[in-house]
Amino acid sequence: MFRLESILISIFLLCLKVFKCEEVGQLTTDNFESITANHELVFINFYADWCRFSQILAPVFEEAYAKVKQDFPEPNRVFFGKVDCEAQSSLASRFHITKYPTLKLMINKKTAKKEYRGQRSIEAITSYIKDLLKDPVKLIATQNDDTEIVKKQGAIVAYSHDPPASDPALYDVFRKVAIDLKSDCNFFWITGEKAAPHLLITEKLRIVFKPPRAEIGSQDVTYPGTLQSYDEFSTWSTNKCIPLVREITFENAEELTEEGLPFLILFHNPEDRKSVEFFTEIVHKELYSESPSINFLTADGQKFAHPLHHLGKSTKDLPLIAIDSFRHMYLFPNYEDIKVPGKLAQFVQDLHSGKLHRVFHFGPEPDQDAHSDNQIMTSPPESTFKKLAPSRNRYTLLRDEL
C-alpha cells in the first residue's frame, strides 16, 4: 500500500510539473525591453500592492493567463506581465498610469491605443486575448468566393500565386500587421485564379490598399516594398488604414480621449457631407504635420449637442469648429475663415503656443483687434470630452489626483 501511495504521489507531482500553470511575470526596468521585444502580445497589469482592486484582480489575471496559454503555447506568442507601480515608478510614468489596476496591451512592441476595460473576469479576459491572437486574414482561393473585400473600412489585399504556407516568413509579417490594424482595416490573402489577373507574369506577390467605398474617386495604392520588413510594412499600412480625419462617436470617444491628444473637431449636420469633405481637405493640405500632436475629428452636431451648448451654440449654428484641449473648449470664431489659407493652422498653433489659454485668462493680446470677427472667445467653457474618458469606478486613483 505504501509503495502504491508513493507511486501515486510521484505521478501527481509529475503532472503538476508538466501541467504547471503559467505564472504572470514580474516586469521591471531591467527586463521590460527584452520581454516585450520577444513576444507578439504582452498583456500588462499595472498595480499597487495596497490597492484593493489590484488585490482582487491578481488571481483572475493569473488564471486567465493559464487558460490563454493552453490555446497558444508557443513561447513567443503571448506573455502576461505585471508592474508594481510603486517599485517601478519609471515604468508607471512611461505608460501614464493614473489609476490602479490599469491593463495595457503591447502588440509587436507597440503600445495599443486602447487599454482593456472589459469585465475583470477570467472568462472575459481569456476571450479578449484569444480573439486578439486569432489570425484576422481572410484567405480567398476560389472563383466562387463572393466575399466583399471593400466595405466601410479599407482593405489591404495580398495577391499571390502561392498559398501562405509556401513562404511562412512572409505571411507571418502580413499576419502580424493584420493583428495590429484589424480594427481599422480588413486583410485578405488571395491566391490562384482570383489572384492571377492582378499579377504580372514575373510577379509572385503584390499588395494593394483599397480605400473604403465612401471615399469616392480614391484609387488603389500598391505597396512599394517587400514583406521582408515588418516595420516598413507596418508603417505603410498604418498610414493607409487609419485616416487623418476620423469621426468621433459615443462608441469610440473613450478610446480617442485615452490617446491624450487635444481634439480639433468639426461639428456638422449629419446630412452635410460637403463641410466634412472640405474640412478633411484643409487638414490634409495645411495640418498634416500637426497629426502627432492633435486629433482631427468630425462629429454629428445633433448627437453631440451637449458640447455645442457649452460653447453657447446650437444645431442652428452648424457647421462650426472647436478645439477641446481637455481643459477648455475653444471656438474657432468664424467658420467661413476655414477658406482663408493658414487661418485654421494658426488656430492650432495658437493652442500649442499657449495663446488660446492666455487669451482665456487675460483677454485679447495687444496685437489682436478686440473688435475683430476673429477674436477668440475669452470665456471658453471647460472641456466636455474629458468627461467621456474611462470610468473610474473600478479603479483606485493615484493619491496625488485625489
mmCIF file of C-alpha atoms in Angstrom, residues 14-398:
data_model
loop_
_atom_site.group_PDB
_atom_site.id
_atom_site.type_symbol
_atom_site.label_atom_id
_atom_site.label_comp_id
_atom_site.label_asym_id
_atom_site.label_seq_id
_atom_site.Cartn_x
_atom_site.Cartn_y
_atom_site.Cartn_z
ATOM 1 C CA LEU A 14 4.939 14.873 -12.218
ATOM 2 C CA CYS A 15 1.548 16.035 -13.512
ATOM 3 C CA LEU A 16 1.866 19.241 -11.551
ATOM 4 C CA LYS A 17 5.255 19.819 -13.111
ATOM 5 C CA VAL A 18 4.108 19.031 -16.653
ATOM 6 C CA PHE A 19 0.835 20.932 -16.463
ATOM 7 C CA LYS A 20 2.039 23.707 -14.212
ATOM 8 C CA CYS A 21 0.109 26.918 -14.731
ATOM 9 C CA GLU A 22 1.998 29.690 -16.406
ATOM 10 C CA GLU A 23 2.940 32.343 -13.896
ATOM 11 C CA VAL A 24 2.443 36.016 -14.647
ATOM 12 C CA GLY A 25 5.888 37.535 -14.966
ATOM 13 C CA GLN A 26 7.129 40.466 -12.907
ATOM 14 C CA LEU A 27 8.199 43.251 -15.255
ATOM 15 C CA THR A 28 10.940 45.669 -14.265
ATOM 16 C CA THR A 29 13.063 48.266 -15.998
ATOM 17 C CA ASP A 30 15.741 45.578 -16.345
ATOM 18 C CA ASN A 31 13.690 43.006 -18.260
ATOM 19 C CA PHE A 32 10.892 45.051 -19.828
ATOM 20 C CA GLU A 33 12.502 45.712 -23.208
ATOM 21 C CA SER A 34 13.677 42.146 -23.764
ATOM 22 C CA ILE A 35 10.325 40.598 -22.832
ATOM 23 C CA THR A 36 8.220 42.951 -24.943
ATOM 24 C CA ALA A 37 10.601 42.579 -27.886
ATOM 25 C CA ASN A 38 10.410 38.790 -27.791
ATOM 26 C CA HIS A 39 6.647 38.343 -27.564
ATOM 27 C CA GLU A 40 3.974 39.108 -30.119
ATOM 28 C CA LEU A 41 1.451 40.167 -27.475
ATOM 29 C CA VAL A 42 2.223 41.312 -23.948
ATOM 30 C CA PHE A 43 -0.687 41.994 -21.598
ATOM 31 C CA ILE A 44 0.380 44.138 -18.641
ATOM 32 C CA ASN A 45 -1.253 44.636 -15.261
ATOM 33 C CA PHE A 46 -0.091 47.897 -13.668
ATOM 34 C CA TYR A 47 -0.916 47.541 -9.977
ATOM 35 C CA ALA A 48 -0.124 48.610 -6.435
ATOM 36 C CA ASP A 49 0.044 46.132 -3.561
ATOM 37 C CA TRP A 50 -2.042 48.331 -1.263
ATOM 38 C CA CYS A 51 -4.834 48.782 -3.835
ATOM 39 C CA ARG A 52 -7.915 46.685 -3.076
ATOM 40 C CA PHE A 53 -8.914 46.462 -6.754
ATOM 41 C CA SER A 54 -5.401 45.265 -7.618
ATOM 42 C CA GLN A 55 -5.642 42.552 -4.986
ATOM 43 C CA ILE A 56 -8.986 41.368 -6.396
ATOM 44 C CA LEU A 57 -7.664 41.244 -9.965
ATOM 45 C CA ALA A 58 -4.393 39.390 -9.268
ATOM 46 C CA PRO A 59 -5.726 35.781 -9.096
ATOM 47 C CA VAL A 60 -8.103 36.434 -12.006
ATOM 48 C CA PHE A 61 -5.192 37.652 -14.132
ATOM 49 C CA GLU A 62 -3.121 34.567 -13.247
ATOM 50 C CA GLU A 63 -5.893 32.106 -14.114
ATOM 51 C CA ALA A 64 -6.722 33.886 -17.374
ATOM 52 C CA TYR A 65 -3.072 33.597 -18.423
ATOM 53 C CA ALA A 66 -3.093 29.858 -17.763
ATOM 54 C CA LYS A 67 -6.172 29.412 -19.948
ATOM 55 C CA VAL A 68 -4.764 31.524 -22.788
ATOM 56 C CA LYS A 69 -1.518 29.540 -22.815
ATOM 57 C CA GLN A 70 -3.452 26.327 -23.264
ATOM 58 C CA ASP A 71 -4.547 27.532 -26.721
ATOM 59 C CA PHE A 72 -1.393 29.481 -27.569
ATOM 60 C CA PRO A 73 1.521 27.562 -26.043
ATOM 61 C CA GLU A 74 4.153 28.886 -28.472
ATOM 62 C CA PRO A 75 6.926 30.538 -26.415
ATOM 63 C CA ASN A 76 6.865 33.886 -28.229
ATOM 64 C CA ARG A 77 3.144 34.419 -28.882
ATOM 65 C CA VAL A 78 1.750 35.782 -25.620
ATOM 66 C CA PHE A 79 3.019 36.895 -22.228
ATOM 67 C CA PHE A 80 1.137 38.223 -19.197
ATOM 68 C CA GLY A 81 3.223 40.557 -17.065
ATOM 69 C CA LYS A 82 2.670 42.769 -14.051
ATOM 70 C CA VAL A 83 4.286 46.016 -12.969
ATOM 71 C CA ASP A 84 4.460 47.074 -9.334
ATOM 72 C CA CYS A 85 3.983 50.792 -9.948
ATOM 73 C CA GLU A 86 5.434 51.882 -6.615
ATOM 74 C CA ALA A 87 8.598 49.825 -7.092
ATOM 75 C CA GLN A 88 8.813 50.597 -10.830
ATOM 76 C CA SER A 89 7.761 54.249 -10.901
ATOM 77 C CA SER A 90 9.609 54.954 -14.164
ATOM 78 C CA LEU A 91 7.553 52.329 -15.997
ATOM 79 C CA ALA A 92 4.365 53.706 -14.461
ATOM 80 C CA SER A 93 5.294 57.200 -15.643
ATOM 81 C CA ARG A 94 6.215 55.953 -19.096
ATOM 82 C CA PHE A 95 2.731 54.496 -19.558
ATOM 83 C CA HIS A 96 0.944 57.456 -17.924
ATOM 84 C CA ILE A 97 -0.675 55.330 -15.239
ATOM 85 C CA THR A 98 -3.298 57.356 -13.374
ATOM 86 C CA LYS A 99 -5.280 54.562 -11.706
ATOM 87 C CA TYR A 100 -4.844 51.042 -10.333
ATOM 88 C CA PRO A 101 -5.103 48.481 -11.727
ATOM 89 C CA THR A 102 -4.620 49.509 -15.373
ATOM 90 C CA LEU A 103 -4.437 46.819 -18.057
ATOM 91 C CA LYS A 104 -2.479 47.714 -21.173
ATOM 92 C CA LEU A 105 -1.506 45.803 -24.279
ATOM 93 C CA MET A 106 1.682 45.778 -26.287
ATOM 94 C CA ILE A 107 1.354 44.155 -29.696
ATOM 95 C CA ASN A 108 4.507 43.666 -31.740
ATOM 96 C CA LYS A 109 6.408 46.019 -29.415
ATOM 97 C CA LYS A 110 3.858 48.819 -29.852
ATOM 98 C CA THR A 111 1.511 50.016 -27.135
ATOM 99 C CA ALA A 112 -2.123 49.614 -28.157
ATOM 100 C CA LYS A 113 -4.043 52.881 -28.096
ATOM 101 C CA LYS A 114 -6.906 51.302 -26.200
ATOM 102 C CA GLU A 115 -6.376 49.812 -22.763
ATOM 103 C CA TYR A 116 -8.504 46.883 -21.611
ATOM 104 C CA ARG A 117 -11.682 47.996 -19.869
ATOM 105 C CA GLY A 118 -13.819 44.896 -20.227
ATOM 106 C CA GLN A 119 -15.104 42.759 -17.399
ATOM 107 C CA ARG A 120 -12.497 41.771 -14.835
ATOM 108 C CA SER A 121 -13.384 38.092 -15.043
ATOM 109 C CA ILE A 122 -11.372 35.053 -16.118
ATOM 110 C CA GLU A 123 -13.768 34.340 -18.969
ATOM 111 C CA ALA A 124 -13.849 37.913 -20.303
ATOM 112 C CA ILE A 125 -10.074 38.425 -20.227
ATOM 113 C CA THR A 126 -9.405 34.998 -21.742
ATOM 114 C CA SER A 127 -11.890 35.558 -24.559
ATOM 115 C CA TYR A 128 -10.497 39.033 -25.271
ATOM 116 C CA ILE A 129 -6.874 37.919 -25.553
ATOM 117 C CA LYS A 130 -7.681 34.795 -27.565
ATOM 118 C CA ASP A 131 -9.638 36.919 -30.022
ATOM 119 C CA LEU A 132 -6.677 39.272 -30.410
ATOM 120 C CA LEU A 133 -4.368 36.368 -31.179
ATOM 121 C CA LYS A 134 -6.583 34.853 -33.863
ATOM 122 C CA ASP A 135 -5.389 35.248 -37.428
ATOM 123 C CA PRO A 136 -7.585 38.033 -38.895
ATOM 124 C CA VAL A 137 -6.510 37.454 -42.506
ATOM 125 C CA LYS A 138 -9.269 36.171 -44.797
ATOM 126 C CA LEU A 139 -7.917 33.590 -47.252
ATOM 127 C CA ILE A 140 -9.560 33.506 -50.689
ATOM 128 C CA ALA A 141 -8.600 30.877 -53.231
ATOM 129 C CA THR A 142 -11.693 30.083 -55.306
ATOM 130 C CA GLN A 143 -13.597 31.872 -58.033
ATOM 131 C CA ASN A 144 -16.934 31.302 -56.324
ATOM 132 C CA ASP A 145 -15.872 33.026 -53.137
ATOM 133 C CA ASP A 146 -18.059 36.139 -53.219
ATOM 134 C CA THR A 147 -16.531 37.862 -50.204
ATOM 135 C CA GLU A 148 -16.902 41.617 -50.429
ATOM 136 C CA ILE A 149 -13.425 42.990 -49.989
ATOM 137 C CA VAL A 150 -14.108 46.684 -49.600
ATOM 138 C CA LYS A 151 -16.817 47.726 -47.186
ATOM 139 C CA LYS A 152 -16.957 50.704 -44.824
ATOM 140 C CA GLN A 153 -13.349 50.024 -43.886
ATOM 141 C CA GLY A 154 -10.460 49.988 -46.282
ATOM 142 C CA ALA A 155 -8.732 46.722 -47.136
ATOM 143 C CA ILE A 156 -5.177 45.550 -47.615
ATOM 144 C CA VAL A 157 -5.089 42.746 -50.132
ATOM 145 C CA ALA A 158 -2.176 40.436 -50.925
ATOM 146 C CA TYR A 159 -2.378 38.810 -54.371
ATOM 147 C CA SER A 160 -0.133 35.778 -54.641
ATOM 148 C CA HIS A 161 0.303 32.818 -56.967
ATOM 149 C CA ASP A 162 1.083 30.697 -53.933
ATOM 150 C CA PRO A 163 -0.744 29.988 -50.655
ATOM 151 C CA PRO A 164 0.662 31.390 -47.382
ATOM 152 C CA ALA A 165 2.227 28.057 -46.451
ATOM 153 C CA SER A 166 4.660 28.361 -49.366
ATOM 154 C CA ASP A 167 6.533 31.144 -47.546
ATOM 155 C CA PRO A 168 5.596 31.219 -43.826
ATOM 156 C CA ALA A 169 8.032 34.032 -43.008
ATOM 157 C CA LEU A 170 6.422 36.446 -45.467
ATOM 158 C CA TYR A 171 2.940 35.520 -44.382
ATOM 159 C CA ASP A 172 3.886 35.961 -40.725
ATOM 160 C CA VAL A 173 4.791 39.613 -41.374
ATOM 161 C CA PHE A 174 1.442 40.128 -43.125
ATOM 162 C CA ARG A 175 -0.428 38.415 -40.267
ATOM 163 C CA LYS A 176 1.292 40.465 -37.555
ATOM 164 C CA VAL A 177 0.402 43.754 -39.239
ATOM 165 C CA ALA A 178 -3.155 42.479 -39.729
ATOM 166 C CA ILE A 179 -3.387 41.854 -35.980
ATOM 167 C CA ASP A 180 -2.117 45.391 -35.308
ATOM 168 C CA LEU A 181 -4.695 47.007 -37.579
ATOM 169 C CA LYS A 182 -7.640 44.628 -37.676
ATOM 170 C CA SER A 183 -9.956 47.222 -36.118
ATOM 171 C CA ASP A 184 -9.011 49.733 -38.820
ATOM 172 C CA CYS A 185 -8.686 47.627 -41.999
ATOM 173 C CA ASN A 186 -9.744 44.287 -43.442
ATOM 174 C CA PHE A 187 -6.922 41.992 -44.580
ATOM 175 C CA PHE A 188 -7.096 39.432 -47.405
ATOM 176 C CA TRP A 189 -4.664 36.958 -48.937
ATOM 177 C CA ILE A 190 -5.884 35.953 -52.404
ATOM 178 C CA THR A 191 -4.337 33.122 -54.397
ATOM 179 C CA GLY A 192 -4.949 31.060 -57.510
ATOM 180 C CA GLU A 193 -7.310 32.118 -60.283
ATOM 181 C CA LYS A 194 -8.563 35.147 -58.370
ATOM 182 C CA ALA A 195 -5.028 36.493 -57.915
ATOM 183 C CA ALA A 196 -3.757 35.913 -61.465
ATOM 184 C CA PRO A 197 -5.401 38.974 -63.129
ATOM 185 C CA HIS A 198 -3.724 41.268 -60.572
ATOM 186 C CA LEU A 199 -0.188 39.940 -61.055
ATOM 187 C CA LEU A 200 2.354 40.481 -63.763
ATOM 188 C CA ILE A 201 3.935 37.367 -65.231
ATOM 189 C CA THR A 202 7.116 37.918 -63.237
ATOM 190 C CA GLU A 203 5.369 38.867 -60.011
ATOM 191 C CA LYS A 204 4.938 36.429 -57.172
ATOM 192 C CA LEU A 205 3.232 38.822 -54.774
ATOM 193 C CA ARG A 206 1.509 42.189 -54.963
ATOM 194 C CA ILE A 207 -0.014 44.043 -52.015
ATOM 195 C CA VAL A 208 -2.667 46.690 -52.580
ATOM 196 C CA PHE A 209 -4.569 49.070 -50.318
ATOM 197 C CA LYS A 210 -8.200 49.515 -51.356
ATOM 198 C CA PRO A 211 -9.854 52.592 -49.812
ATOM 199 C CA PRO A 212 -13.359 52.421 -48.308
ATOM 200 C CA ARG A 213 -16.310 52.683 -50.661
ATOM 201 C CA ALA A 214 -17.241 56.001 -49.078
ATOM 202 C CA GLU A 215 -14.073 57.596 -50.465
ATOM 203 C CA ILE A 216 -15.428 58.188 -53.944
ATOM 204 C CA GLY A 217 -12.739 58.665 -56.549
ATOM 205 C CA SER A 218 -9.968 57.253 -54.378
ATOM 206 C CA GLN A 219 -7.572 54.925 -56.158
ATOM 207 C CA ASP A 220 -5.984 51.659 -55.106
ATOM 208 C CA VAL A 221 -2.414 52.061 -53.878
ATOM 209 C CA THR A 222 0.248 49.396 -54.399
ATOM 210 C CA TYR A 223 2.736 48.724 -51.621
ATOM 211 C CA PRO A 224 6.185 49.640 -52.977
ATOM 212 C CA GLY A 225 8.240 47.470 -50.619
ATOM 213 C CA THR A 226 8.525 43.806 -49.751
ATOM 214 C CA LEU A 227 7.274 41.758 -46.808
ATOM 215 C CA GLN A 228 10.793 41.224 -45.546
ATOM 216 C CA SER A 229 10.484 44.130 -43.089
ATOM 217 C CA TYR A 230 7.703 44.222 -40.501
ATOM 218 C CA ASP A 231 8.478 47.850 -39.576
ATOM 219 C CA GLU A 232 8.333 49.042 -43.173
ATOM 220 C CA PHE A 233 5.081 47.258 -43.976
ATOM 221 C CA SER A 234 3.539 48.285 -40.656
ATOM 222 C CA THR A 235 4.291 51.977 -41.239
ATOM 223 C CA TRP A 236 2.842 51.903 -44.746
ATOM 224 C CA SER A 237 -0.278 50.005 -43.686
ATOM 225 C CA THR A 238 -0.905 52.260 -40.688
ATOM 226 C CA ASN A 239 -0.753 55.371 -42.852
ATOM 227 C CA LYS A 240 -3.288 53.854 -45.239
ATOM 228 C CA CYS A 241 -5.683 52.260 -42.747
ATOM 229 C CA ILE A 242 -6.004 54.989 -40.147
ATOM 230 C CA PRO A 243 -7.406 58.165 -41.727
ATOM 231 C CA LEU A 244 -6.006 61.537 -40.758
ATOM 232 C CA VAL A 245 -9.536 62.802 -40.022
ATOM 233 C CA ARG A 246 -11.738 60.446 -38.027
ATOM 234 C CA GLU A 247 -15.345 60.569 -36.877
ATOM 235 C CA ILE A 248 -15.910 60.661 -33.141
ATOM 236 C CA THR A 249 -18.859 58.687 -31.803
ATOM 237 C CA PHE A 250 -20.041 57.718 -28.336
ATOM 238 C CA GLU A 251 -18.613 54.260 -29.051
ATOM 239 C CA ASN A 252 -15.037 55.401 -29.787
ATOM 240 C CA ALA A 253 -14.868 58.620 -27.731
ATOM 241 C CA GLU A 254 -13.329 56.835 -24.750
ATOM 242 C CA GLU A 255 -10.570 55.377 -26.918
ATOM 243 C CA LEU A 256 -9.858 58.695 -28.640
ATOM 244 C CA THR A 257 -9.777 60.506 -25.310
ATOM 245 C CA GLU A 258 -7.323 57.951 -23.986
ATOM 246 C CA GLU A 259 -4.837 58.891 -26.716
ATOM 247 C CA GLY A 260 -4.289 62.085 -24.749
ATOM 248 C CA LEU A 261 -4.143 64.472 -27.712
ATOM 249 C CA PRO A 262 -6.304 67.606 -27.968
ATOM 250 C CA PHE A 263 -9.234 67.443 -30.404
ATOM 251 C CA LEU A 264 -9.793 69.722 -33.383
ATOM 252 C CA ILE A 265 -13.438 68.987 -34.134
ATOM 253 C CA LEU A 266 -15.766 69.891 -36.947
ATOM 254 C CA PHE A 267 -19.359 69.756 -35.698
ATOM 255 C CA HIS A 268 -21.748 69.305 -38.612
ATOM 256 C CA ASN A 269 -25.265 68.260 -39.517
ATOM 257 C CA PRO A 270 -25.352 64.524 -40.295
ATOM 258 C CA GLU A 271 -26.542 65.124 -43.871
ATOM 259 C CA ASP A 272 -23.891 67.782 -44.508
ATOM 260 C CA ARG A 273 -21.060 65.950 -46.273
ATOM 261 C CA LYS A 274 -19.621 68.994 -48.060
ATOM 262 C CA SER A 275 -18.289 70.584 -44.882
ATOM 263 C CA VAL A 276 -16.758 67.241 -43.863
ATOM 264 C CA GLU A 277 -15.034 66.873 -47.233
ATOM 265 C CA PHE A 278 -13.756 70.460 -47.187
ATOM 266 C CA PHE A 279 -12.532 70.193 -43.581
ATOM 267 C CA THR A 280 -10.733 66.964 -44.468
ATOM 268 C CA GLU A 281 -9.138 68.616 -47.497
ATOM 269 C CA ILE A 282 -7.883 71.572 -45.431
ATOM 270 C CA VAL A 283 -6.465 69.303 -42.734
ATOM 271 C CA HIS A 284 -4.557 67.247 -45.307
ATOM 272 C CA LYS A 285 -3.304 70.354 -47.071
ATOM 273 C CA GLU A 286 -2.356 72.559 -44.117
ATOM 274 C CA LEU A 287 -2.209 70.485 -40.940
ATOM 275 C CA TYR A 288 -0.711 67.107 -41.827
ATOM 276 C CA SER A 289 2.475 67.889 -39.897
ATOM 277 C CA GLU A 290 0.424 68.541 -36.741
ATOM 278 C CA SER A 291 -1.009 65.000 -36.627
ATOM 279 C CA PRO A 292 1.386 63.764 -33.894
ATOM 280 C CA SER A 293 0.134 66.489 -31.541
ATOM 281 C CA ILE A 294 -3.608 66.788 -32.208
ATOM 282 C CA ASN A 295 -6.516 64.582 -33.272
ATOM 283 C CA PHE A 296 -8.579 65.769 -36.239
ATOM 284 C CA LEU A 297 -12.198 64.744 -35.808
ATOM 285 C CA THR A 298 -15.691 65.232 -37.179
ATOM 286 C CA ALA A 299 -18.784 64.963 -35.001
ATOM 287 C CA ASP A 300 -22.502 64.705 -35.632
ATOM 288 C CA GLY A 301 -23.672 68.004 -34.182
ATOM 289 C CA GLN A 302 -27.092 66.603 -33.358
ATOM 290 C CA LYS A 303 -25.716 63.694 -31.349
ATOM 291 C CA PHE A 304 -23.084 65.900 -29.712
ATOM 292 C CA ALA A 305 -25.418 68.786 -28.931
ATOM 293 C CA HIS A 306 -24.116 68.994 -25.348
ATOM 294 C CA PRO A 307 -20.671 70.364 -26.299
ATOM 295 C CA LEU A 308 -22.396 72.863 -28.597
ATOM 296 C CA HIS A 309 -24.489 74.068 -25.675
ATOM 297 C CA HIS A 310 -21.332 74.607 -23.618
ATOM 298 C CA LEU A 311 -19.928 76.671 -26.473
ATOM 299 C CA GLY A 312 -23.054 78.808 -26.449
ATOM 300 C CA LYS A 313 -24.177 77.343 -29.774
ATOM 301 C CA SER A 314 -26.924 75.076 -31.070
ATOM 302 C CA THR A 315 -27.557 72.891 -34.106
ATOM 303 C CA LYS A 316 -28.747 76.040 -35.917
ATOM 304 C CA ASP A 317 -25.136 77.286 -35.858
ATOM 305 C CA LEU A 318 -23.666 74.237 -37.635
ATOM 306 C CA PRO A 319 -21.133 73.739 -39.071
ATOM 307 C CA LEU A 320 -18.606 75.034 -36.588
ATOM 308 C CA ILE A 321 -15.101 74.143 -35.441
ATOM 309 C CA ALA A 322 -13.672 73.952 -31.939
ATOM 310 C CA ILE A 323 -10.622 72.708 -30.071
ATOM 311 C CA ASP A 324 -11.049 70.648 -26.910
ATOM 312 C CA SER A 325 -7.753 70.750 -25.003
ATOM 313 C CA PHE A 326 -9.155 68.563 -22.184
ATOM 314 C CA ARG A 327 -9.017 71.669 -20.026
ATOM 315 C CA HIS A 328 -11.151 74.052 -22.039
ATOM 316 C CA MET A 329 -13.013 74.235 -25.319
ATOM 317 C CA TYR A 330 -12.054 77.000 -27.744
ATOM 318 C CA LEU A 331 -14.360 78.039 -30.568
ATOM 319 C CA PHE A 332 -12.932 78.856 -33.994
ATOM 320 C CA PRO A 333 -14.527 82.303 -34.218
ATOM 321 C CA ASN A 334 -15.786 82.307 -37.794
ATOM 322 C CA TYR A 335 -16.342 79.033 -39.641
ATOM 323 C CA GLU A 336 -16.057 80.741 -43.060
ATOM 324 C CA ASP A 337 -12.442 81.624 -42.221
ATOM 325 C CA ILE A 338 -11.565 77.986 -42.856
ATOM 326 C CA LYS A 339 -11.445 79.079 -46.510
ATOM 327 C CA VAL A 340 -8.674 81.581 -45.746
ATOM 328 C CA PRO A 341 -5.305 79.840 -46.273
ATOM 329 C CA GLY A 342 -3.466 79.332 -42.994
ATOM 330 C CA LYS A 343 -6.295 80.500 -40.741
ATOM 331 C CA LEU A 344 -7.165 77.079 -39.311
ATOM 332 C CA ALA A 345 -3.487 76.200 -38.989
ATOM 333 C CA GLN A 346 -2.921 79.391 -36.990
ATOM 334 C CA PHE A 347 -5.772 78.416 -34.661
ATOM 335 C CA VAL A 348 -3.993 75.124 -33.915
ATOM 336 C CA GLN A 349 -0.642 76.869 -33.481
ATOM 337 C CA ASP A 350 -2.251 79.281 -31.019
ATOM 338 C CA LEU A 351 -3.239 76.271 -28.927
ATOM 339 C CA HIS A 352 0.299 74.874 -28.894
ATOM 340 C CA SER A 353 1.889 78.262 -28.157
ATOM 341 C CA GLY A 354 -0.457 78.819 -25.229
ATOM 342 C CA LYS A 355 -2.059 81.860 -26.805
ATOM 343 C CA LEU A 356 -5.578 80.435 -26.553
ATOM 344 C CA HIS A 357 -5.077 79.832 -22.852
ATOM 345 C CA ARG A 358 -3.528 83.284 -22.279
ATOM 346 C CA VAL A 359 -6.433 84.969 -24.017
ATOM 347 C CA PHE A 360 -8.775 82.959 -21.808
ATOM 348 C CA HIS A 361 -7.128 84.350 -18.652
ATOM 349 C CA PHE A 362 -6.067 87.841 -19.728
ATOM 350 C CA GLY A 363 -8.215 88.802 -22.718
ATOM 351 C CA PRO A 364 -7.075 89.710 -26.253
ATOM 352 C CA GLU A 365 -3.356 90.228 -26.684
ATOM 353 C CA PRO A 366 -2.047 93.666 -27.724
ATOM 354 C CA ASP A 367 -1.697 92.738 -31.401
ATOM 355 C CA GLN A 368 -5.258 91.429 -31.563
ATOM 356 C CA ASP A 369 -8.136 93.621 -32.659
ATOM 357 C CA ALA A 370 -10.707 93.452 -29.871
ATOM 358 C CA HIS A 371 -13.490 94.118 -32.352
ATOM 359 C CA SER A 372 -12.360 91.625 -34.947
ATOM 360 C CA ASP A 373 -14.730 88.875 -36.047
ATOM 361 C CA ASN A 374 -11.837 86.514 -35.469
ATOM 362 C CA GLN A 375 -11.473 87.358 -31.806
ATOM 363 C CA ILE A 376 -11.070 84.247 -29.658
ATOM 364 C CA MET A 377 -13.789 83.937 -27.042
ATOM 365 C CA THR A 378 -12.321 84.966 -23.683
ATOM 366 C CA SER A 379 -14.531 82.713 -21.558
ATOM 367 C CA PRO A 380 -14.195 79.237 -23.077
ATOM 368 C CA PRO A 381 -16.105 76.516 -21.237
ATOM 369 C CA GLU A 382 -14.457 73.577 -19.551
ATOM 370 C CA SER A 383 -13.762 70.501 -21.646
ATOM 371 C CA THR A 384 -16.774 68.268 -22.168
ATOM 372 C CA PHE A 385 -14.949 65.445 -23.949
ATOM 373 C CA LYS A 386 -12.676 64.705 -20.989
ATOM 374 C CA LYS A 387 -15.859 63.507 -19.281
ATOM 375 C CA LEU A 388 -16.012 60.702 -21.847
ATOM 376 C CA ALA A 389 -12.687 59.340 -20.613
ATOM 377 C CA PRO A 390 -12.585 55.885 -18.955
ATOM 378 C CA SER A 391 -14.868 55.310 -15.997
ATOM 379 C CA ARG A 392 -13.053 55.471 -12.677
ATOM 380 C CA ASN A 393 -15.457 53.496 -10.517
ATOM 381 C CA ARG A 394 -13.426 50.283 -10.823
ATOM 382 C CA TYR A 395 -10.052 51.827 -10.036
ATOM 383 C CA THR A 396 -8.017 53.333 -7.255
ATOM 384 C CA LEU A 397 -6.946 56.803 -8.335
ATOM 385 C CA LEU A 398 -3.384 57.889 -7.730
#
